[in-house]
CSV table of C-alpha atoms in Angstrom, one decimal:
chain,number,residue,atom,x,y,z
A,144,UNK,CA,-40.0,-36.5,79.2
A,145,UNK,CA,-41.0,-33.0,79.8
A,146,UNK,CA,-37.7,-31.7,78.7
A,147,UNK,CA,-38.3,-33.6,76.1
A,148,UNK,CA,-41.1,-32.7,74.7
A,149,UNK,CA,-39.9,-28.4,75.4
A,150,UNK,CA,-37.0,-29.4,73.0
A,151,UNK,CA,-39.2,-30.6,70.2
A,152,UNK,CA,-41.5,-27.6,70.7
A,153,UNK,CA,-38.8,-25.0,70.4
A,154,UNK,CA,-37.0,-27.3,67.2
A,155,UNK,CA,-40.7,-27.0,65.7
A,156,UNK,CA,-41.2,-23.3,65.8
A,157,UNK,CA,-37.7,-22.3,64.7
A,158,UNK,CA,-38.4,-24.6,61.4
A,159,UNK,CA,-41.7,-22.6,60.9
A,160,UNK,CA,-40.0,-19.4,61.7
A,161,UNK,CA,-37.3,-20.4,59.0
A,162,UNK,CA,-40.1,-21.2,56.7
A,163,UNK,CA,-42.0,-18.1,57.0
A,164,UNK,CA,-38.8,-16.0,56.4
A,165,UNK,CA,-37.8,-17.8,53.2
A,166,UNK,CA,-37.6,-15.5,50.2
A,167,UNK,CA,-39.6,-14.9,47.4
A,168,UNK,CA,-38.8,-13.6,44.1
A,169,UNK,CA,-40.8,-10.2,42.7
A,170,UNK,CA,-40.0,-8.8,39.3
A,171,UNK,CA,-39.8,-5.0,38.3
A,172,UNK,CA,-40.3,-4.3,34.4
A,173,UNK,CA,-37.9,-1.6,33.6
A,174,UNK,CA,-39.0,0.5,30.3
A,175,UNK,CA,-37.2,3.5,30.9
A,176,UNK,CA,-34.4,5.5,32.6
A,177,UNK,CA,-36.8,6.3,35.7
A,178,UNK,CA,-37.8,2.6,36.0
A,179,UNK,CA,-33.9,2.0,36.9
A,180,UNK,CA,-33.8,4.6,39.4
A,181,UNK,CA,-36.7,3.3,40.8
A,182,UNK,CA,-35.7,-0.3,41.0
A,183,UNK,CA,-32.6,1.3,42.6
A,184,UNK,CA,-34.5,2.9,45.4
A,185,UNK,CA,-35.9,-0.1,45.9
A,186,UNK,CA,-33.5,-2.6,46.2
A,187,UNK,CA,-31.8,-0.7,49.4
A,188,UNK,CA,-35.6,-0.5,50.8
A,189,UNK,CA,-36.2,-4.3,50.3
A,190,UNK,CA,-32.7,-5.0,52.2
A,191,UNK,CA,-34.7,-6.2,55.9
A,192,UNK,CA,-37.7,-7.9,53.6
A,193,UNK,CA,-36.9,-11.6,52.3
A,194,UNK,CA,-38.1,-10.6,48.8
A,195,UNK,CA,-35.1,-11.0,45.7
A,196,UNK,CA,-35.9,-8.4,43.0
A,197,UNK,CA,-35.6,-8.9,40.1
A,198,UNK,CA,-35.7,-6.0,36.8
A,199,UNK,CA,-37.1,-7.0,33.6
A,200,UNK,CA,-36.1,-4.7,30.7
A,201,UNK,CA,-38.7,-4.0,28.1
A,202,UNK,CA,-41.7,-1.9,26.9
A,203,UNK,CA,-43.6,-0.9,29.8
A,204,UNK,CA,-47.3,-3.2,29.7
A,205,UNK,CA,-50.4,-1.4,27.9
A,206,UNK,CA,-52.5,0.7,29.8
A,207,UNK,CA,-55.5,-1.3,28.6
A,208,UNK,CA,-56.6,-3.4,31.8
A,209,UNK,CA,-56.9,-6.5,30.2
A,210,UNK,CA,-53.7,-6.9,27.9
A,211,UNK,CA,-52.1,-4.7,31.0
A,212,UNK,CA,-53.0,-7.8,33.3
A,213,UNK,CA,-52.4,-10.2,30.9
A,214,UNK,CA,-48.9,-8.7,30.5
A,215,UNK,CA,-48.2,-9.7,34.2
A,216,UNK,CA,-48.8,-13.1,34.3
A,217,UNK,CA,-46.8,-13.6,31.6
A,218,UNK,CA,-43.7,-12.1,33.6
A,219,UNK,CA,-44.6,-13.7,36.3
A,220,UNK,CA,-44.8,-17.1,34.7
A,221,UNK,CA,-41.1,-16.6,33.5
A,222,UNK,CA,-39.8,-16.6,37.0
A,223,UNK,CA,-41.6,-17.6,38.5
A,224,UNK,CA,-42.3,-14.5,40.7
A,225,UNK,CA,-44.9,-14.2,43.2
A,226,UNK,CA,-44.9,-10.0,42.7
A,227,UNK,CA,-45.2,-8.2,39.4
A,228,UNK,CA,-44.1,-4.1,39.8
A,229,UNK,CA,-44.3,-2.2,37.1
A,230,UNK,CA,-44.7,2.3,36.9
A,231,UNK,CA,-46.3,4.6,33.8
A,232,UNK,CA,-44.4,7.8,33.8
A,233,UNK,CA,-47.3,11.1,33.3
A,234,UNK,CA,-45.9,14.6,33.2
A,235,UNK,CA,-47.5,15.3,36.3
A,236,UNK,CA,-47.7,11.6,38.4
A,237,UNK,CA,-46.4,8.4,38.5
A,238,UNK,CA,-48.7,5.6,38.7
A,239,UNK,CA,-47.4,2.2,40.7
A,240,UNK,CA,-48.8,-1.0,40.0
A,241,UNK,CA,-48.2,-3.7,42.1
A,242,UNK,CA,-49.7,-7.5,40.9
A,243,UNK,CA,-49.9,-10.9,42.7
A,244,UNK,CA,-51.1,-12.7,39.5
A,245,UNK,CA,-51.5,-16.1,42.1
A,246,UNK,CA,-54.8,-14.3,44.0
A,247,UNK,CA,-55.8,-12.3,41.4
A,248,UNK,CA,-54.8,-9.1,43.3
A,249,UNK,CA,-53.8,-5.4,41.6
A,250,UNK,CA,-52.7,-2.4,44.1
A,251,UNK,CA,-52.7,0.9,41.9
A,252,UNK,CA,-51.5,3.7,43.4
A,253,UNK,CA,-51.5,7.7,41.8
A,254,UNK,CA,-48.1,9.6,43.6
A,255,UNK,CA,-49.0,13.4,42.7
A,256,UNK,CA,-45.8,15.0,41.1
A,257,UNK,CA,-45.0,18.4,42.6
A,258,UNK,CA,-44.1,20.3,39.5
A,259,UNK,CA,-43.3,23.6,41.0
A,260,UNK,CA,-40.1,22.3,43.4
A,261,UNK,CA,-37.2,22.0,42.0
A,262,UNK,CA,-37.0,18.3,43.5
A,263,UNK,CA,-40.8,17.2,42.8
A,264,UNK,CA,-40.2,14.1,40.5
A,265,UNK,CA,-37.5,12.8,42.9
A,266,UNK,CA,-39.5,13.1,46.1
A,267,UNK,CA,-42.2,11.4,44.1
A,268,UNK,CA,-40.2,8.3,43.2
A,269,UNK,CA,-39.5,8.4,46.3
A,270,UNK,CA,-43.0,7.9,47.5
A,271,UNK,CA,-43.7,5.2,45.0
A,272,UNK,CA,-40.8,3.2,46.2
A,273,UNK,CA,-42.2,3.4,49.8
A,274,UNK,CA,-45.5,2.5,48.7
A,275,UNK,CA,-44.2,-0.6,46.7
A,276,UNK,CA,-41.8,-1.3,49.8
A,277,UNK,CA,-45.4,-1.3,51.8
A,278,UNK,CA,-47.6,-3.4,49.7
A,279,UNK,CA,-44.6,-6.2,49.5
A,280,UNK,CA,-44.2,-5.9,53.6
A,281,UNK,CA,-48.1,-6.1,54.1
A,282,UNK,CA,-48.1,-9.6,51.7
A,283,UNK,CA,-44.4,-10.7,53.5
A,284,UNK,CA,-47.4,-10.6,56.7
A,285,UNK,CA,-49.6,-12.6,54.9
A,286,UNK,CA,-52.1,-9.3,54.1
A,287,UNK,CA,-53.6,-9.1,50.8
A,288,UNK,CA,-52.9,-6.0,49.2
A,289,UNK,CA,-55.2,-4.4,46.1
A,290,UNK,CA,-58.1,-5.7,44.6
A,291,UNK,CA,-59.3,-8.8,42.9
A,292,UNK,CA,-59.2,-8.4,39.1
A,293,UNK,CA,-62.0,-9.6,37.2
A,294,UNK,CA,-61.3,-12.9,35.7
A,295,UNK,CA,-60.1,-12.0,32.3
A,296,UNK,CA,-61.2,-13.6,29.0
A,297,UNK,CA,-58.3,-15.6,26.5
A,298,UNK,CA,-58.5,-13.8,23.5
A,299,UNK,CA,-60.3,-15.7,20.7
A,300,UNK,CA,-58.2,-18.0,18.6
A,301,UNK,CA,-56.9,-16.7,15.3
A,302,UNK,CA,-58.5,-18.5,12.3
A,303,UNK,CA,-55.7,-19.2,9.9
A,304,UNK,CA,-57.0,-17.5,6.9
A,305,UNK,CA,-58.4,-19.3,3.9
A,306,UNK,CA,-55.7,-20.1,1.1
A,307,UNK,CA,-55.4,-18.1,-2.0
A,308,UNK,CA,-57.2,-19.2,-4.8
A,309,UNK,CA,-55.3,-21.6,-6.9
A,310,UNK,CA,-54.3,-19.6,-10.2
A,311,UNK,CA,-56.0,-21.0,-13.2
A,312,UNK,CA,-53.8,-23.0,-15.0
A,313,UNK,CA,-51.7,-21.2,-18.2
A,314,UNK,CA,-52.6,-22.6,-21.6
A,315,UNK,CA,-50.3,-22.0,-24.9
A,316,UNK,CA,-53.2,-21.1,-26.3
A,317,UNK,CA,-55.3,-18.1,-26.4
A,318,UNK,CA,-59.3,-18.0,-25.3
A,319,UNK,CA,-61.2,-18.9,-29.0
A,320,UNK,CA,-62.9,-15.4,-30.1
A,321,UNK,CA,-65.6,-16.6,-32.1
A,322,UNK,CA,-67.6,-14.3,-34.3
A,323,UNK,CA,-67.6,-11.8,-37.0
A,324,UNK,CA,-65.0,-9.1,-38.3
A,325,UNK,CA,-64.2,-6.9,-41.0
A,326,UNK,CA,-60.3,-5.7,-42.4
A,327,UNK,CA,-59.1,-2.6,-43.7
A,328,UNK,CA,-55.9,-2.0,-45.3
A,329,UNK,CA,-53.4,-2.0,-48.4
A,330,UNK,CA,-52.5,-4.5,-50.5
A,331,UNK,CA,-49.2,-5.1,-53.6
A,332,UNK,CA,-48.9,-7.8,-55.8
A,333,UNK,CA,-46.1,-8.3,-58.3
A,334,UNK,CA,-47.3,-9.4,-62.0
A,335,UNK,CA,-44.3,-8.8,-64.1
A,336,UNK,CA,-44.4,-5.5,-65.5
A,337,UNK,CA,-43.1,-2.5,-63.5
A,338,UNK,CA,-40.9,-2.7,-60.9
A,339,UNK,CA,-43.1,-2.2,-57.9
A,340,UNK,CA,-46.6,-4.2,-58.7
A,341,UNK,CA,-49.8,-3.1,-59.0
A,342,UNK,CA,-51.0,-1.0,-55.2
A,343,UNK,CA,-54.2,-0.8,-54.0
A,344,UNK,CA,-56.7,-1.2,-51.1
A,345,UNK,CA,-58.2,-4.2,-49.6
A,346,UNK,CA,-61.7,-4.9,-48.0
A,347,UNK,CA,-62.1,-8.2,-46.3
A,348,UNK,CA,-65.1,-10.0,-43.9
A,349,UNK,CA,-65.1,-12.9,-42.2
A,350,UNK,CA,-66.0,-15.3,-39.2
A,351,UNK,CA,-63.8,-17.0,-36.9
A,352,UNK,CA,-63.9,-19.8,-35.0
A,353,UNK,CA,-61.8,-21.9,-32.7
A,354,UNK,CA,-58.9,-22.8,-34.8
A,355,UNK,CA,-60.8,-21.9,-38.4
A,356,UNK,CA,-61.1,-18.9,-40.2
A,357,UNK,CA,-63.4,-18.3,-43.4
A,358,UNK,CA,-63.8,-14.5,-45.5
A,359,UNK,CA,-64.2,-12.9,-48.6
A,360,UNK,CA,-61.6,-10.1,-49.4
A,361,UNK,CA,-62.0,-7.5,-52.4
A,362,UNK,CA,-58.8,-6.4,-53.9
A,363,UNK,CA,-58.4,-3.1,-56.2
A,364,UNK,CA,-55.2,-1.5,-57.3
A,365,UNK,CA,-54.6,1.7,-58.3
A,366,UNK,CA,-53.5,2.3,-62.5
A,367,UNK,CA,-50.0,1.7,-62.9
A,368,UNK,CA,-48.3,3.7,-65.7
A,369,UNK,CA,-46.5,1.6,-68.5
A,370,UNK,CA,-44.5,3.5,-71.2
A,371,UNK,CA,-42.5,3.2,-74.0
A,372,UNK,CA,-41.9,5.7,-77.5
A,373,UNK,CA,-45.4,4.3,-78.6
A,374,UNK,CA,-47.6,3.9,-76.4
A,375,UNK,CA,-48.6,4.8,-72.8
A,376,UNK,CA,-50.6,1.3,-70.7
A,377,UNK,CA,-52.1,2.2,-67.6
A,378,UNK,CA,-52.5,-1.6,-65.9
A,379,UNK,CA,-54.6,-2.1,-63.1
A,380,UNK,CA,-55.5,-5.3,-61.1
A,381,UNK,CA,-58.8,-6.5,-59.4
A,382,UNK,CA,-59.9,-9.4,-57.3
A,383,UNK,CA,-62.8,-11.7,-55.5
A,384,UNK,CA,-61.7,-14.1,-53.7
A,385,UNK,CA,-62.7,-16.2,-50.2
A,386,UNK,CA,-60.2,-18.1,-48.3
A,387,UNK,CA,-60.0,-20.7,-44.9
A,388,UNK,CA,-57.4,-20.9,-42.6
A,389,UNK,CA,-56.6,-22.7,-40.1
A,390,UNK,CA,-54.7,-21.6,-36.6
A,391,UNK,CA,-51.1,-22.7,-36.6
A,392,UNK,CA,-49.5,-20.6,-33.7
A,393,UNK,CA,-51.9,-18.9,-31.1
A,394,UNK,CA,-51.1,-16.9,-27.7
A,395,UNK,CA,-52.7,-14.3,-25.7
A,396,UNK,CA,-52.0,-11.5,-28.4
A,397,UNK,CA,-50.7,-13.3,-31.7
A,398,UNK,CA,-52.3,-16.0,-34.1
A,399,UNK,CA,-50.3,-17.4,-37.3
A,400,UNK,CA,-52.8,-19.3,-39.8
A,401,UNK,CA,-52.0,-20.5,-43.2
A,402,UNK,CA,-54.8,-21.2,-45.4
A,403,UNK,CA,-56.0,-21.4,-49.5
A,404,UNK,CA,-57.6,-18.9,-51.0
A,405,UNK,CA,-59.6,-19.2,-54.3
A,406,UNK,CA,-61.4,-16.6,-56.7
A,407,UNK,CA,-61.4,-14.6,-59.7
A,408,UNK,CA,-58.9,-11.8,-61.0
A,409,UNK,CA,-59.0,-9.3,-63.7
A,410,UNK,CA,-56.0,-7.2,-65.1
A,411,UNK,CA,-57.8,-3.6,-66.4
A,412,UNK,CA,-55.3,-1.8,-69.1
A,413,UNK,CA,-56.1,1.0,-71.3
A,414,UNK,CA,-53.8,2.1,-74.3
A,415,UNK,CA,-52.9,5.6,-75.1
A,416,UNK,CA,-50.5,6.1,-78.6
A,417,UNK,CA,-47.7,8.5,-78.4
A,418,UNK,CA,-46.3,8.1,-81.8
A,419,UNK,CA,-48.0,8.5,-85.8
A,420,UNK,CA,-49.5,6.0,-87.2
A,421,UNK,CA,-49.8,3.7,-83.8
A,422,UNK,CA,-53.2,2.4,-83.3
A,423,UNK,CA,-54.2,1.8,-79.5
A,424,UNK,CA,-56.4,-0.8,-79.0
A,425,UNK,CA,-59.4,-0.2,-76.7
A,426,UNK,CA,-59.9,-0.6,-73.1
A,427,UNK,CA,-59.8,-4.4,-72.0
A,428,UNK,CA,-60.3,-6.7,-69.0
A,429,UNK,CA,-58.6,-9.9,-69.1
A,430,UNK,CA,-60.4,-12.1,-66.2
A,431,UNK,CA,-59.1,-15.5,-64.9
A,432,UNK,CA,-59.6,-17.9,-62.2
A,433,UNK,CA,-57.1,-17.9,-59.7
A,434,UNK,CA,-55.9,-19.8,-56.2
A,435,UNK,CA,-53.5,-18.9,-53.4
A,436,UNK,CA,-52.0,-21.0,-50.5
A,437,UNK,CA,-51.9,-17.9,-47.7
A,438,UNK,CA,-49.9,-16.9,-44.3
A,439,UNK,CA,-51.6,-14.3,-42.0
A,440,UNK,CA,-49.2,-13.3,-38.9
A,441,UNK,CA,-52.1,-11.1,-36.4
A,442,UNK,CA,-50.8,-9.1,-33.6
A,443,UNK,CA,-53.4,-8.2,-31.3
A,444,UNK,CA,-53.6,-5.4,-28.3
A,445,UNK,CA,-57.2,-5.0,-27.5
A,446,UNK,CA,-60.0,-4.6,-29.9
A,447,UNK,CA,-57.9,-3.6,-33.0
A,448,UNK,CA,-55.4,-6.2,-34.1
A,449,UNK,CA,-52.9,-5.7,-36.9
A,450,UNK,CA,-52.6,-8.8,-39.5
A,451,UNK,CA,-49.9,-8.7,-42.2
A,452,UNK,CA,-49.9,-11.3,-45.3
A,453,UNK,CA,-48.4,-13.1,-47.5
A,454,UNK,CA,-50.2,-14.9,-50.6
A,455,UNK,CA,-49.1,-16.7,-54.4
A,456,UNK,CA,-51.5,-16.1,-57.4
A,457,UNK,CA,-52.2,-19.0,-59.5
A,458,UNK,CA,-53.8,-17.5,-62.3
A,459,UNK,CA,-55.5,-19.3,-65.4
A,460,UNK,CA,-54.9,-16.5,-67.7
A,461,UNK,CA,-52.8,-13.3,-67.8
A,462,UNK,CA,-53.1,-10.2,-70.8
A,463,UNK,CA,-49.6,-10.3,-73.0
A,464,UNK,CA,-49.0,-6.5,-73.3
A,465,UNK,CA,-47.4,-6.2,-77.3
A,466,UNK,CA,-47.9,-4.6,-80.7
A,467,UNK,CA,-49.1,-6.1,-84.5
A,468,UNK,CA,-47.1,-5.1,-86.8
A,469,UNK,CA,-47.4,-6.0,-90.6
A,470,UNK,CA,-49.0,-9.4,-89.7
A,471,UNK,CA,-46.4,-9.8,-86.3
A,472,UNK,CA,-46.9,-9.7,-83.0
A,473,UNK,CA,-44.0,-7.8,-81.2
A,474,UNK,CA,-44.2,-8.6,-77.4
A,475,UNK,CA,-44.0,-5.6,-75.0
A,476,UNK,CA,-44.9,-6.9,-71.8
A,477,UNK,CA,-45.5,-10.5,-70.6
A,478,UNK,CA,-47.1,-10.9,-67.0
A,479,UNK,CA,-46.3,-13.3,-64.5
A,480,UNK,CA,-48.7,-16.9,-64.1
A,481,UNK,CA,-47.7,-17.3,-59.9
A,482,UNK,CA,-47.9,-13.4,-58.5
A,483,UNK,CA,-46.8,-12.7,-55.0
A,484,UNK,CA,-49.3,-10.5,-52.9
A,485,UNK,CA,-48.6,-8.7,-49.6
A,486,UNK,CA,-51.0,-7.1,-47.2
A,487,UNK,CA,-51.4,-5.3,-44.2
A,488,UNK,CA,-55.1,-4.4,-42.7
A,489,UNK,CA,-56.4,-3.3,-39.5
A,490,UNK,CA,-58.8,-6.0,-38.2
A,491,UNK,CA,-62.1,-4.9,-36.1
A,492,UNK,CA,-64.5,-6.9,-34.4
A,493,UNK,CA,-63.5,-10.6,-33.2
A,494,UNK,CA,-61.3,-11.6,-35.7
């Protein structure tokens, strides 16, 4: 029974022995050329310790102390690995950092470079190898090393951030400007006689709305020389009139409208004889009452638009340009009823 009991006691202690001697896993993070030489040192140090090292290329963990101790558990979560070992190079020291992220324990040690031998940074490596190769012996022991970080914050969550404001929705159709305006610009109108109209200025105000337009435009032409081997006509042309029309086309910077126009004209001549025995007759106006169905095509860049249009005369009554002679009238010139008329103005104000 005795003998017994002896065996089971010896069987006992060599299983805890066993235990005790199993190994652990610590990992090295290897950012640089000196890392590897270091993790070289090391693994011919480690050779009578059960400890497995392992080196983990990539950037070498912040020297801030909380995203530097965050760093480690993250590494040693990915083994997982009892012992984090990691080194920051300084011209003049190396700095070893040894991390049991299970207690909470950080061992930093400062290994002094000796710049002036010719071997300084080698015998320093050195040293940090031998005190890494301590710190892993003293915890193989069951002694803590280091100290006991502070318990670390998570950093706060990330709000996702707020989604862009939905665009506003695209219309084919420009904002309404709504108010007044005036036009400046030239005008030509074709009645019959002389090749290239009459040619004046035009004057126009108005108000605009959403899709209507109302305004009065003044029309004057310039005289507009008419000869022959009797007589010289200088013919001029003049109009009143107020029109509506309505938007057809509309975008951000063009507007089409077509519209009627109504008012009064008046064709101006005055007669000048070149031959005996021709008698002029005096100066004249021939008024009528005209209308016009209208097409305005406005190009707009900013507060000054551009408007070009197109227009057709009705007139009641036009002046028959001729001569009486012994009782008969001899026609000269015979003016046109339906008279195109172009324009082209620079528009201020809304409209």
């Amino acid at each position: 029974m005795t003998r017994l009991l002896v065996v089971c006691v010896l069987v006992g202690w060599g299983t805890v022995s066993d235990a005790q001697e199993e190994p652990w896993a610590a990992v090295l993070r290897a950012s640089s050329a000196e890392d590897t030489e270091l993790a070289e040192r090391l693994q011919g140090q480690l050779s009578d310790l059960p400890v497995v090292l392992r080196v983990n290329p990539g950037p070498a963990p912040s020297t801030e102390a909380t995203e530097q101790w965050r760093t480690a558990v993250s590494l040693a979560e990915q083994g997982p690995f009892r012992v984090v070992i990691w080194f920051h190079h300084e011209p003049e020291a190396i700095v070893v950092h040894v991390a049991e992220p299970a207690t909470r324990r950080l061992l930093v040690r400062r290994v002094q470079v000796e710049t002036h031998r010719r071997k300084g940074r080698s015998a320093a490596a050195e040293a940090a190898a031998l005190i890494v190769r301590s710190a892993l012996k003293a915890l193989v022991a069951g002694s803590p090393v280091g100290d006991v970080v502070e318990e670390v914050p998570d950093p706060p969550a990330l709000e996702p951030p707020p989604p862009p404001p939905a665009p506003a929705p695209v219309s084919s159709t420009a904002p309404a400007r709504e108010g007044w305006g005036v036009s400046v610009g030239w005008q030509g109108t074709l009645v019959g006689a002389g090749p290239l109209g009459q040619h004046g200025a035009q004057l126009g105000v108005g108000w605009e709305g959403a899709r209507l337009r109302a305004r009065v435009l003044l029309l004057a032409s310039l005289p507009t020389p008419l000869s022959d081997e009797y007589t010289r006509v200088s013919l001029s042309r003049h109009a009143l009139g107020a029109g509506v029309d309505a938007t057809v086309v509309s975008t951000e910077h063009f507007r089409l409208g077509a519209g009627l126009e109504v008012g009064f004209a008046g064709h101006l001549r005055d007669t000048v004889a070149l031959a005996p025995g021709v008698q002029a007759s005096p100066l004249r106006l021939t008024p009528s009452l005209y209308g016009a169905p209208t097409l305005a095509a406005r190009w707009r860049g900013g507060p000054v638009a551009l408007e070009a249009s197109l227009a057709l005369d009705v007139l009641t009554t036009v002046p028959t340009l001729g001569y009486l002679q012994q009782g008969t009238f001899i026609l000269r010139n015979s003016l046109w009823r339906a008279q195109p008329r172009f324009g082209l103005a620079i528009l201020l104000g809304t409209h």
